[in-house]
Coordinates of C-alpha atoms and ligand atoms in Angstrom, one line a residue:
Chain A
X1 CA 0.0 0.0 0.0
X2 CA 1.7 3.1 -1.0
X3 CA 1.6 6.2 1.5
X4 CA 3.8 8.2 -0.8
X5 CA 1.9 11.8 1.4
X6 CA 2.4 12.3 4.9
X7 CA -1.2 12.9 6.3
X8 CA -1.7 16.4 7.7
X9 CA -2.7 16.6 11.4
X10 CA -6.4 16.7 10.5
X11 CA -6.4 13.8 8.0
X12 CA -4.9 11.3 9.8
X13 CA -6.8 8.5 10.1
X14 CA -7.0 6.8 13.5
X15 CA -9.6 4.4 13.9
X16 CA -8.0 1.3 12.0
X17 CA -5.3 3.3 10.5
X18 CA -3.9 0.4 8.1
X19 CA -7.0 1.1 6.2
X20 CA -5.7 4.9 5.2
X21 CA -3.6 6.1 1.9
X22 CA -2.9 9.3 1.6
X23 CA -1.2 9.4 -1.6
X24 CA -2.9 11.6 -4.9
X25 CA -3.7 8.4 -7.0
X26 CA -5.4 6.8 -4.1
X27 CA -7.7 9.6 -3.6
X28 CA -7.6 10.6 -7.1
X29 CA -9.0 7.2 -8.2
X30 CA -11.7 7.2 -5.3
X31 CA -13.0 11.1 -6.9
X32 CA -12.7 9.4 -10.2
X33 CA -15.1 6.2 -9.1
X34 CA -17.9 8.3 -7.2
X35 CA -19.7 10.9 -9.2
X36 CA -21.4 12.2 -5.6
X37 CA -19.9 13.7 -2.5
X38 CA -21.7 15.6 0.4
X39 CA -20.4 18.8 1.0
X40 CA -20.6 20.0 4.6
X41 CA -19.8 23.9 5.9
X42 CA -20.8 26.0 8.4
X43 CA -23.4 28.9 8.4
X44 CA -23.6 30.9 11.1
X45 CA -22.1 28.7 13.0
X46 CA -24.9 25.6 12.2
X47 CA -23.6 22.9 10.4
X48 CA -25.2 22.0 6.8
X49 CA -24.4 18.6 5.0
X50 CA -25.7 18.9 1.3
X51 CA -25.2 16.3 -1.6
X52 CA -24.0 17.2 -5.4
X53 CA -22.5 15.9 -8.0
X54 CA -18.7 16.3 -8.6
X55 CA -16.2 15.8 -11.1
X56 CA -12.0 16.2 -11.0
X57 CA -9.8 17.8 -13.1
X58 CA -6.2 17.3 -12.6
X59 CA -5.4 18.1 -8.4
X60 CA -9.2 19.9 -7.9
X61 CA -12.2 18.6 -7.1
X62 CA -15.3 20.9 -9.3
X63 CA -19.3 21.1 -8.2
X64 CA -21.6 23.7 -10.1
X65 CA -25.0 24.9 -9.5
X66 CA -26.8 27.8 -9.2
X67 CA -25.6 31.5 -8.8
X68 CA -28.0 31.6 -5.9
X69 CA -27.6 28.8 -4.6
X70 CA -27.1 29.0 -0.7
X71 CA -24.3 26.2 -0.5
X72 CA -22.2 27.6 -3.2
X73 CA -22.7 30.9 -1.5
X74 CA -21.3 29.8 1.9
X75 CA -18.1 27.6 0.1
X76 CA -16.4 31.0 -0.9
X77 CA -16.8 32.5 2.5
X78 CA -15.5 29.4 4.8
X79 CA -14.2 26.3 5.3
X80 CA -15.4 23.2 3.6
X81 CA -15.3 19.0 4.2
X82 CA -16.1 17.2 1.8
X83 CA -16.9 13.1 1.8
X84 CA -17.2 10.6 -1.0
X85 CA -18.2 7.1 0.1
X86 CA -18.6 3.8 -2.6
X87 CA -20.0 0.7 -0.8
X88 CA -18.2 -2.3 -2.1
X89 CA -19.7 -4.8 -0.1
X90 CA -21.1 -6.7 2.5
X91 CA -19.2 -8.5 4.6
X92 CA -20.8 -11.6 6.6
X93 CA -19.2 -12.7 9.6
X94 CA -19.6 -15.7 12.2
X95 CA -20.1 -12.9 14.5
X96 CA -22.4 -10.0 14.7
X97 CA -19.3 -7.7 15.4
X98 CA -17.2 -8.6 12.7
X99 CA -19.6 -7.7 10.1
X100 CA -18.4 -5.1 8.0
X101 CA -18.6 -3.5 4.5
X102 CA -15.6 -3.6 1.9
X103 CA -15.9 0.5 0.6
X104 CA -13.9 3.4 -0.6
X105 CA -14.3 6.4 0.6
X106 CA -12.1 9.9 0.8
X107 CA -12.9 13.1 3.5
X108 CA -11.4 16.6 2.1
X109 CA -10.6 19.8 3.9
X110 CA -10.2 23.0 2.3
X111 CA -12.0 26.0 1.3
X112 CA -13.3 26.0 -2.4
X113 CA -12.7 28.9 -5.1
X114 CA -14.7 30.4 -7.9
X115 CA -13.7 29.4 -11.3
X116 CA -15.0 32.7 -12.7
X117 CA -12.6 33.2 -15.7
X118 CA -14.8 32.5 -18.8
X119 CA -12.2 30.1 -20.9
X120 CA -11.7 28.4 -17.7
X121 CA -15.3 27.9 -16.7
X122 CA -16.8 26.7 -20.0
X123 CA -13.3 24.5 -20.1
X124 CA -14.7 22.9 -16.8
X125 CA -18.2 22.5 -17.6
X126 CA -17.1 20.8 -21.0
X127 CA -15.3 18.5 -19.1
X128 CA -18.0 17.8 -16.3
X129 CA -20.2 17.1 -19.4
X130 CA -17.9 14.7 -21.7
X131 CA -16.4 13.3 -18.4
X132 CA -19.3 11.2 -18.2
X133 CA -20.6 11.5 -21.6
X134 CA -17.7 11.5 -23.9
X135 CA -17.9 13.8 -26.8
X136 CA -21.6 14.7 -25.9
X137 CA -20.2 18.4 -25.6
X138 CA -19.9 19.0 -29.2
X139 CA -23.4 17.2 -30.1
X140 CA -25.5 19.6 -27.3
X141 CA -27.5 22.9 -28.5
X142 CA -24.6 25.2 -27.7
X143 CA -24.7 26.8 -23.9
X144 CA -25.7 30.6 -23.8
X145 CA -24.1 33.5 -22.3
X146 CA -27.0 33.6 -20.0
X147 CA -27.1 29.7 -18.9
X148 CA -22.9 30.6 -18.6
X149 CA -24.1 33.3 -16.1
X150 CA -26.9 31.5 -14.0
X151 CA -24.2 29.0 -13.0
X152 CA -21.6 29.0 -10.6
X153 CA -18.4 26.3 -10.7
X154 CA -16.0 25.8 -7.9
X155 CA -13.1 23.8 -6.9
X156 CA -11.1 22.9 -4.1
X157 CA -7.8 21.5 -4.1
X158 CA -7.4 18.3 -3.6
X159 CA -4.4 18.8 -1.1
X160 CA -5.5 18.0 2.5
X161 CA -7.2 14.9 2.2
X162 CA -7.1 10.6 3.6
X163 CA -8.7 8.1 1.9
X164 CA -9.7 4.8 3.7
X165 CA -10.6 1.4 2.2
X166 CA -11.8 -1.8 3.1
X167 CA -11.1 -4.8 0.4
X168 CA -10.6 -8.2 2.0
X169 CA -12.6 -10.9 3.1
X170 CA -14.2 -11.8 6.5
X171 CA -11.9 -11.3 10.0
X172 CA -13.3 -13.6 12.8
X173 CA -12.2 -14.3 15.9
X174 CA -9.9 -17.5 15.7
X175 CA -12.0 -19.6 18.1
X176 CA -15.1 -18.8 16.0
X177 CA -13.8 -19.8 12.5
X178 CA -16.0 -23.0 12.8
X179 CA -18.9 -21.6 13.7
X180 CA -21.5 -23.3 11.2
X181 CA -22.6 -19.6 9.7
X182 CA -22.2 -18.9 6.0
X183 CA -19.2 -16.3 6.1
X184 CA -18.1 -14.4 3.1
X185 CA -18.8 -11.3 1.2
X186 CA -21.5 -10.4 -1.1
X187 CA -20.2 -7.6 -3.7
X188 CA -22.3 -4.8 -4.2
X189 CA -22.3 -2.4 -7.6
X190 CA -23.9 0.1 -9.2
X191 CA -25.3 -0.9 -12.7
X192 CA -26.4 1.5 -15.4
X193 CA -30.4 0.5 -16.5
X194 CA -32.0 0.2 -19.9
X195 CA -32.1 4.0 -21.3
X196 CA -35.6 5.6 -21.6
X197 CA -35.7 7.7 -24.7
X198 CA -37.8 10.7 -24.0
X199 CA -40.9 10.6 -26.2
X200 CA -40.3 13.3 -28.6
X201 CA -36.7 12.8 -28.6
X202 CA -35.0 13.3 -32.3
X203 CA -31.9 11.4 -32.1
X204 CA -32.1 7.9 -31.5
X205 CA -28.5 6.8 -30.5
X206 CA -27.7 6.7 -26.8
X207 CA -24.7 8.3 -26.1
X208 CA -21.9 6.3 -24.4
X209 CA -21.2 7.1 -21.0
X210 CA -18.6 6.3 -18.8
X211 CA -20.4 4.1 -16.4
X212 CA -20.6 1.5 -19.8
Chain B
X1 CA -46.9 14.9 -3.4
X2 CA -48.2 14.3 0.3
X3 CA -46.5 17.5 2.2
X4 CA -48.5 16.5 5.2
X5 CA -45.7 17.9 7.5
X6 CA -44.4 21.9 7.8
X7 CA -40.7 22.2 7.3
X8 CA -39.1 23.9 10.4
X9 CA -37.5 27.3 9.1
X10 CA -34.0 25.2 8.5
X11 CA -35.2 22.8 6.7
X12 CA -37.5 24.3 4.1
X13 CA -35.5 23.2 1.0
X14 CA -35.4 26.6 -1.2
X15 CA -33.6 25.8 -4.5
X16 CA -36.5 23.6 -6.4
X17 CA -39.1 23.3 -3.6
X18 CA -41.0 21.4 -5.7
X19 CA -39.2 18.6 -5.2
X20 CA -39.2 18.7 -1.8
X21 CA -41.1 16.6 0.7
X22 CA -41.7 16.7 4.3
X23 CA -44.0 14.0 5.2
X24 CA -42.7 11.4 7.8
X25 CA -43.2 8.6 5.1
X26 CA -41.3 9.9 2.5
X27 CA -38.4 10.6 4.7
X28 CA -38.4 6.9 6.4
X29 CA -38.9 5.3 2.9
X30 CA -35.4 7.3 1.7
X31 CA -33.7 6.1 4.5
X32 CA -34.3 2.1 4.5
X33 CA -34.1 2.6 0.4
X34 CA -30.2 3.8 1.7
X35 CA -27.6 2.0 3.8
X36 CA -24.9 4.9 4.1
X37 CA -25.3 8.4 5.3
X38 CA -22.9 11.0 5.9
X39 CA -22.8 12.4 9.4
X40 CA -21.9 16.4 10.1
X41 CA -20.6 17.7 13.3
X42 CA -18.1 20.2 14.4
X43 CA -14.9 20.2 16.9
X44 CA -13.8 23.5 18.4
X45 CA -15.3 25.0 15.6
X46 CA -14.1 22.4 12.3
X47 CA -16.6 21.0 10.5
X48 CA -15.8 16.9 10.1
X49 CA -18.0 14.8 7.6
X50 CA -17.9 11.0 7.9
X51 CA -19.6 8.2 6.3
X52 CA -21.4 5.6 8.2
X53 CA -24.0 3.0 8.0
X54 CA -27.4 3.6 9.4
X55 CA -30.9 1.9 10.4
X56 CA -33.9 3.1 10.9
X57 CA -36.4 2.0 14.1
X58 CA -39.3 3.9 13.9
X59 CA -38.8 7.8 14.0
X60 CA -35.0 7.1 15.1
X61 CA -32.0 6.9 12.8
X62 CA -29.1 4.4 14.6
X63 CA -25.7 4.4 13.9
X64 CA -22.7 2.6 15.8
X65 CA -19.3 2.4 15.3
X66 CA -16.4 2.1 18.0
X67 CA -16.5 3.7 21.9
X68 CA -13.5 5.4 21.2
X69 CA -14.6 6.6 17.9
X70 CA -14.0 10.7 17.9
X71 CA -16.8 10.8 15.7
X72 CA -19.3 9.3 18.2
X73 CA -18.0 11.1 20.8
X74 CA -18.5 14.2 19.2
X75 CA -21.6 13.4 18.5
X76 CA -23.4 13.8 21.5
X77 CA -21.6 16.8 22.3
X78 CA -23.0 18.7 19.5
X79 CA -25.5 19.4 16.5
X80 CA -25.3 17.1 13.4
X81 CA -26.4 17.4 10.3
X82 CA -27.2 13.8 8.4
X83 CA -27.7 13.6 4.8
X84 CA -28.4 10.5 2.6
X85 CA -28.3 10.5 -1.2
X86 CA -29.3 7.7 -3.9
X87 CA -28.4 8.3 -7.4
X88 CA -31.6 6.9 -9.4
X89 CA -30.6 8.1 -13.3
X90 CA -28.5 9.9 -15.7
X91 CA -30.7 12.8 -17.2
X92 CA -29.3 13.4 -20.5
X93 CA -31.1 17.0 -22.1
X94 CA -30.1 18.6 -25.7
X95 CA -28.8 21.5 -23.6
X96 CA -25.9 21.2 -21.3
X97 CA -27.6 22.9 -18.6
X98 CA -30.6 20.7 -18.2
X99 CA -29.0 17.5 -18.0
X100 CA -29.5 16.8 -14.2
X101 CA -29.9 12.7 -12.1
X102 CA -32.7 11.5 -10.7
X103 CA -32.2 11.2 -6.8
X104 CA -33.1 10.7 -4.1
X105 CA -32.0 12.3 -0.6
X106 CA -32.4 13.5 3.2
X107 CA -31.0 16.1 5.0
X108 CA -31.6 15.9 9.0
X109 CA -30.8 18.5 11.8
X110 CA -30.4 17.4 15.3
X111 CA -28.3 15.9 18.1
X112 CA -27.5 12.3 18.4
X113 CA -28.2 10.7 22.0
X114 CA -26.4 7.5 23.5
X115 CA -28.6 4.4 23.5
X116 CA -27.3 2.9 26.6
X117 CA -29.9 1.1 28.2
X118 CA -28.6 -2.6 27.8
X119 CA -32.1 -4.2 26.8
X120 CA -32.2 -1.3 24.0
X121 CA -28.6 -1.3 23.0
X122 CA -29.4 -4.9 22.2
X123 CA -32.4 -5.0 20.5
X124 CA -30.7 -2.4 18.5
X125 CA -27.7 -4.4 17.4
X126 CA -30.2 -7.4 16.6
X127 CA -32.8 -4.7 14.8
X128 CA -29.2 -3.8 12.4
X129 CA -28.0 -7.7 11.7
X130 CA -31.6 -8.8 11.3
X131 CA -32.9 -5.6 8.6
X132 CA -30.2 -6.4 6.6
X133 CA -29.8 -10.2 7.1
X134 CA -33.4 -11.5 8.1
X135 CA -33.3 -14.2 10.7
X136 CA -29.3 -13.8 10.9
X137 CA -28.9 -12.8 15.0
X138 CA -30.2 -15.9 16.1
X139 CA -27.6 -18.1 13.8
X140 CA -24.8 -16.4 15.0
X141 CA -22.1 -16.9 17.5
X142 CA -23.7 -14.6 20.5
X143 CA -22.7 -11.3 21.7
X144 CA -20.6 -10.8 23.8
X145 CA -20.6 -8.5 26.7
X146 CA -17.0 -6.9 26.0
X147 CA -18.1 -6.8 22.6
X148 CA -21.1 -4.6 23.6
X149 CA -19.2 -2.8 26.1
X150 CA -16.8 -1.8 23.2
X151 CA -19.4 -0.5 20.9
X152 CA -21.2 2.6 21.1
X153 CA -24.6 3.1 19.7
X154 CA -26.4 6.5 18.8
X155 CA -30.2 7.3 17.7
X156 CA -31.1 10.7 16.3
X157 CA -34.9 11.0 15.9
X158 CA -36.1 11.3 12.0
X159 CA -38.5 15.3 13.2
X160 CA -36.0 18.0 11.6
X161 CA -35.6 16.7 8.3
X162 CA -36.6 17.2 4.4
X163 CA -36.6 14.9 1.2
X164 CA -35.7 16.0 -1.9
X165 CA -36.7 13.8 -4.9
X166 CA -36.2 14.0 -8.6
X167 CA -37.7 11.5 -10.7
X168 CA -39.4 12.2 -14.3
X169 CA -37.8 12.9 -17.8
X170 CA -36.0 15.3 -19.2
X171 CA -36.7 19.0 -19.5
X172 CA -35.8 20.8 -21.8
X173 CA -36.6 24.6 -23.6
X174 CA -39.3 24.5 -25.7
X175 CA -36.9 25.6 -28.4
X176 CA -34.7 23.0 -28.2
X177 CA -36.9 19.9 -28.3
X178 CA -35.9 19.4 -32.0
X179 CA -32.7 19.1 -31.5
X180 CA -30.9 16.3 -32.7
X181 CA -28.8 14.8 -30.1
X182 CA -30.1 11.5 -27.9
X183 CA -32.8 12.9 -25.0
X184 CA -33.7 10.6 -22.1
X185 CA -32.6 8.6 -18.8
X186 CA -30.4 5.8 -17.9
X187 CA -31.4 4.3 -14.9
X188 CA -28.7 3.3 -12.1
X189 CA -29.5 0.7 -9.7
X190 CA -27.0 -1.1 -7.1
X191 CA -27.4 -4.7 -7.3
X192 CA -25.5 -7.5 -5.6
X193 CA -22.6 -9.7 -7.4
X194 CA -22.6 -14.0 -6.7
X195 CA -21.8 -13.6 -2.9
X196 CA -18.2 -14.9 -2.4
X197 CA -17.3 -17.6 0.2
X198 CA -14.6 -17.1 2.8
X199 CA -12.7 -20.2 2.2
X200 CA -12.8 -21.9 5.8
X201 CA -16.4 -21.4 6.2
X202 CA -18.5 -24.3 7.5
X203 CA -22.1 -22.8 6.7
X204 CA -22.6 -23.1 3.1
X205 CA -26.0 -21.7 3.2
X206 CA -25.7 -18.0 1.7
X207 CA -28.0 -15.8 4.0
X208 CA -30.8 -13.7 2.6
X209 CA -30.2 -10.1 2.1
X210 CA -32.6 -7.0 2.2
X211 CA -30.8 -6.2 -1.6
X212 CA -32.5 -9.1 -2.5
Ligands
LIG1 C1 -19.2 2.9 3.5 C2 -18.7 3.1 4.9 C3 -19.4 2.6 6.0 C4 -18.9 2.8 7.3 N1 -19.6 2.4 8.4 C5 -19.2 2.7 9.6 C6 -20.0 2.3 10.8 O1 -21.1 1.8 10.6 N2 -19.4 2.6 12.0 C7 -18.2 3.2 12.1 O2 -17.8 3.4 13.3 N3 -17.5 3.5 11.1 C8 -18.0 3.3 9.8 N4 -17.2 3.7 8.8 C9 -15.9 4.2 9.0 C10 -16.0 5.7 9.3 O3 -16.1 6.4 8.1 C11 -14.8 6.3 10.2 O4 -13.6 6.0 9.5 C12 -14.8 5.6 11.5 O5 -16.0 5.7 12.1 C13 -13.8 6.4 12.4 O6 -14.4 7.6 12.8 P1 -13.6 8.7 13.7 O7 -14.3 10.0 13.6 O8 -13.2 8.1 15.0 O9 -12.3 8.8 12.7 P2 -10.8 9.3 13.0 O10 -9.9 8.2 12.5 O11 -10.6 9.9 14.4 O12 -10.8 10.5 11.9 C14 -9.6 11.3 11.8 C15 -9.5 11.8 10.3 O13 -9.3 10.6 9.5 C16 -9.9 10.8 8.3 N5 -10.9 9.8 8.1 C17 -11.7 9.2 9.0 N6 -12.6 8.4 8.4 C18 -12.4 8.4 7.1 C19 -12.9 7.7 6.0 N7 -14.0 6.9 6.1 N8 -12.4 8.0 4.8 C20 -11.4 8.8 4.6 N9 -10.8 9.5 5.6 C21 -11.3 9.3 6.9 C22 -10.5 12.2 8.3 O14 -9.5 13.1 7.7 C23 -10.7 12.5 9.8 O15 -10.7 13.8 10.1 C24 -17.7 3.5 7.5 C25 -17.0 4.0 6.4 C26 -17.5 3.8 5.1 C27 -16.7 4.3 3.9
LIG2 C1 -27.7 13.0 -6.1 C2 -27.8 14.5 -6.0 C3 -27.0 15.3 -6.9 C4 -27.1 16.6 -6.9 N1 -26.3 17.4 -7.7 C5 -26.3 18.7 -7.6 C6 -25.4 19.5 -8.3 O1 -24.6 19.0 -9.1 N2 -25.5 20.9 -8.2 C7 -26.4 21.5 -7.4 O2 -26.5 22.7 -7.3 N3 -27.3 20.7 -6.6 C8 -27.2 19.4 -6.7 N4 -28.1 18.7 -6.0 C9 -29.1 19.4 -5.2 C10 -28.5 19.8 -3.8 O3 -28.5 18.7 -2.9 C11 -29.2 21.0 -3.2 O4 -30.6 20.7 -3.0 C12 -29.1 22.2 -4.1 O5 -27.8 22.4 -4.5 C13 -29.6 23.5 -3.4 O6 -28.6 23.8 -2.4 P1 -28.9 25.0 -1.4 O7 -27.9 25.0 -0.3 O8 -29.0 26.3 -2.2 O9 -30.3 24.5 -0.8 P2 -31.4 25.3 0.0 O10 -32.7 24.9 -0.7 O11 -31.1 26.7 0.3 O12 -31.4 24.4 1.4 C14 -32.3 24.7 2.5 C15 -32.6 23.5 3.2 O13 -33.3 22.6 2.3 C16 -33.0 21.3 2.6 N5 -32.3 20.6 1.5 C17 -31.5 21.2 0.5 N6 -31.1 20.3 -0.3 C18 -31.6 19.1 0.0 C19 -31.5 17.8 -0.5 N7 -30.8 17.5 -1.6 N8 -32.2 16.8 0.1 C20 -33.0 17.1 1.2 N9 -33.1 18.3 1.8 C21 -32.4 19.3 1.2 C22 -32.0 21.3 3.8 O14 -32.8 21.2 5.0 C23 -31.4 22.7 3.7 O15 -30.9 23.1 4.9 C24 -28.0 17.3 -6.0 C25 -28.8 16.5 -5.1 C26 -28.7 15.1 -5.1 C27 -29.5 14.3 -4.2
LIG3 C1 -24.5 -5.9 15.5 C2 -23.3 -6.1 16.1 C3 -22.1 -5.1 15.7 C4 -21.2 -4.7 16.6 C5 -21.2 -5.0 18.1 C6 -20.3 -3.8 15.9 C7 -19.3 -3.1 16.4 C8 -18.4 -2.3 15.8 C9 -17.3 -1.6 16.4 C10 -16.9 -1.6 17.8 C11 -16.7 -0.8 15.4 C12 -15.5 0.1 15.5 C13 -14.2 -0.5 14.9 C14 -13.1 0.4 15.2 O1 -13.1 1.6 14.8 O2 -12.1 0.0 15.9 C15 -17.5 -1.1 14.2 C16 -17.1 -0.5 13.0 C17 -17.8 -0.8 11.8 N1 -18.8 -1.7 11.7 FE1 -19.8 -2.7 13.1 N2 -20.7 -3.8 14.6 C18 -21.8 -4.6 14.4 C19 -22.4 -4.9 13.3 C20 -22.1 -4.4 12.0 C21 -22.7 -4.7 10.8 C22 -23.9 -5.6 10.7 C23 -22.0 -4.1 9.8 C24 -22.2 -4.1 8.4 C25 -23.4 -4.2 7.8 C26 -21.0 -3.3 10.5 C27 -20.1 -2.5 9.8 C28 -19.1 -1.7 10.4 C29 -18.2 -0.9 9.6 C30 -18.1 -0.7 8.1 C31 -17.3 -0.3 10.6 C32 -16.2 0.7 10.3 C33 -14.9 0.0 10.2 C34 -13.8 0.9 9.7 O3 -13.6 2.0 10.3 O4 -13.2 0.6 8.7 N3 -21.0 -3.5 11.8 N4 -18.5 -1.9 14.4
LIG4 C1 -22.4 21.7 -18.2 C2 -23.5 22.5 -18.2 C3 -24.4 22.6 -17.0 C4 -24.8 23.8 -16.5 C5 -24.6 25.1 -17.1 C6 -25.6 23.5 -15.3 C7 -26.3 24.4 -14.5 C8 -27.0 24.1 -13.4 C9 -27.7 25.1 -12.6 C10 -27.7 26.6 -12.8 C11 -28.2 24.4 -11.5 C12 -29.1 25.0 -10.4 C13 -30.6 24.7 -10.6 C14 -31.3 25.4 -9.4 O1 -31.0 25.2 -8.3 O2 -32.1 26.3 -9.7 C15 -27.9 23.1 -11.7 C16 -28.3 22.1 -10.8 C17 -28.1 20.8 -11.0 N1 -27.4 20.2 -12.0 FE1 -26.5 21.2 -13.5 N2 -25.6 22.1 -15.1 C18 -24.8 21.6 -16.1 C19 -24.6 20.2 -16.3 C20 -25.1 19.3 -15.4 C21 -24.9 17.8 -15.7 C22 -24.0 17.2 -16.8 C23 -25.5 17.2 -14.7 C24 -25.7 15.7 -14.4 C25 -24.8 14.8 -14.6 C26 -26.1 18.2 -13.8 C27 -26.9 17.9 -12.7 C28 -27.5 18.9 -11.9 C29 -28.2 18.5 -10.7 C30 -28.6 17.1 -10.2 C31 -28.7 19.7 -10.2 C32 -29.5 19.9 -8.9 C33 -30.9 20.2 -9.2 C34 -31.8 20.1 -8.0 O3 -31.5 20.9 -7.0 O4 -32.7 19.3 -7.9 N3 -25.9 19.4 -14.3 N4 -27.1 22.9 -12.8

């Protein structure tokens, strides 16, 4: 297990620490996996959790929404954590304790930035787009000035994050290994559907995505 | 849409309030549709986000984890703010802007409290293995009471909180509907993969799941 990054005094992992990497290809491949995250910040002191879509580009991690939004308000004027969990799967043990799940999941500090500088933002929103639909960009009624302007993009560096991951089988106590329970793990994934064409939809060829 | 309950002045969802529900249904039917939740708290003023499994008993969330656990102890020191998120589809528009998911998700205010009462604490534990694993507790090598004594469990009651659901087509301007790119959904749904046996199990039976 590589732990090429020393953790920073806030991501170090210290419940079950052999389960942490800190290293940017760990986490980068966990961002890269989840297309969700929560996004937690303070208002006025209250804490708010909220979930949105994400993508990465390079060592930054990018949500959009709206211009008014109240999250992507607060994200410029504090402190952010941010949480990506994938369950994996279930893990059955001979014991109720020892049951676990096998996941992947990264927590993120930092404070995020605007990406306000037009080459850059349509850049970003290009790649959100043909991230998971690749060359969909090009195909799609171009974006307006005024959809450009309802929408807010921000990132946050990658930098000061710990990633923690669970991929084994079952551990059991030694005297309980012949306990006559079925032990073992059931995988869990998430599986892309049969696509719905919208009724008065002109082009008939689904796009790839990267989901398969 | 049933909005048989008032949101309390925090959790009236403003961005899209049309896809928000309050109703105690809704909101228990999100969480037992979800395993994972993120949990929100703050120490001396940080805010920490961490994943976790939950359950649900009645108008209680659970969670449990270690007794050492920082999160847990924070926990009932403090507000939290829980949010769950399921990623139903890929909306796909002609216009960059209106492609969107289908979700659904719950965001809940409130303090966590320490379910202590050994009777409770139990039934608890048994309530967890058994909603995932029907019939599993009573096939398993019992409980023991260091094993209790090392685990902390927590219940936050289900009052504060909203749902947020998305689930239709695609929207799109009306001036864009000829447009001829590929319109619609593609549903995403986790499944389970063929369960994998730890290799020195005796049972051979694989237990029943809620997943199915
Ligand atoms: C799918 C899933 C389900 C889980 N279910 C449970 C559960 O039911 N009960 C339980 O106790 N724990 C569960 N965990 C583990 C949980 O996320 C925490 O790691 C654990 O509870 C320890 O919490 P703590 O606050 O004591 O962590 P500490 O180790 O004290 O946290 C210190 C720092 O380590 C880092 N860190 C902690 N946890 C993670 C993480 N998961 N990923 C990346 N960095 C992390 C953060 O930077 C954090 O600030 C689950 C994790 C996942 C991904
Ligand atoms: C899977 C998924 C992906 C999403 N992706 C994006 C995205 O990429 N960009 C984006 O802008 N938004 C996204 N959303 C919606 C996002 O969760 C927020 O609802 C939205 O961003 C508005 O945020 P706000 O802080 O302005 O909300 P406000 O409406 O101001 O929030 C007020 C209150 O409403 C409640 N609330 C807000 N959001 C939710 C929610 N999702 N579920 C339950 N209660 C809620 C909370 O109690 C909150 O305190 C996504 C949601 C889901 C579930
Ligand atoms: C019902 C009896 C159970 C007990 C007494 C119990 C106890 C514990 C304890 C003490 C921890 C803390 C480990 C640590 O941080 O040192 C823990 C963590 C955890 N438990 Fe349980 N557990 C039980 C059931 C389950 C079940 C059924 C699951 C899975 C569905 C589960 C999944 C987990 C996970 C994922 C963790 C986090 C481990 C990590 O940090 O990597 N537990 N549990
Ligand atoms: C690239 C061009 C895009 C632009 C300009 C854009 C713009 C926006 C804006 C302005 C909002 C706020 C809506 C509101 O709260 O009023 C929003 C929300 C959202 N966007 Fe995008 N978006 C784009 C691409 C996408 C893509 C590709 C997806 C999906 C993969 C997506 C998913 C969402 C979701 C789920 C919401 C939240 C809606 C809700 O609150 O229910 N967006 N987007």
């Amino acid at each position: 297990m590589p732990h090429t990054t020393a953790p920073s005094p806030r991501t170090r992992v210290r419940r079950l620490p052999e389960r942490a990497h800190y290293d940017a290809d760990s986490i980068a491949a966990i961002v890269d996996a989840a297309m969700l995250c929560t996004v937690a910040f303070q208002i006025d002191g209250m804490v708010h959790a909220i979930p949105t879509i994400h993508w990465r580009e390079g060592e930054h991690l990018y949500i959009h929404g709206a211009k008014g939004s109240r999250m992507l308000k607060a994200l410029t004027a504090g402190e952010a954590c941010v949480t990506i969990a994938l369950a994996d799967g279930l893990v059955l043990a001979r014991s109720a304790m020892h049951h676990s799940m096998n996941y992947r999941s990264v927590v993120l500090y930092g404070r995020f930035e605007a990406v306000t500088e037009p080459a850059h933002k349509l850049a970003s929103l290009r790649a959100f787009i043909d991230g998971l639909y690749p060359g969909r960009w090009d195909t799609l009624r171009p974006i307006s000035d005024k959809e450009l302007n309802a929408t807010t993009v921000l990132r946050i560096a990658l930098d000061e994050a710990s990633a923690k991951v669970r991929d084994w089988g079952v551990k059991d106590d030694e005297e309980d290994l012949a306990w006559p329970v079925w032990a073992g793990v059931i995988p869990l994934r998430t599986v892309t559907g049969a696509p719905e064409i919208e009724h008065d939809s002109v082009g008939r060829v689904v796009p790839p995505t990267r989901f398969g």
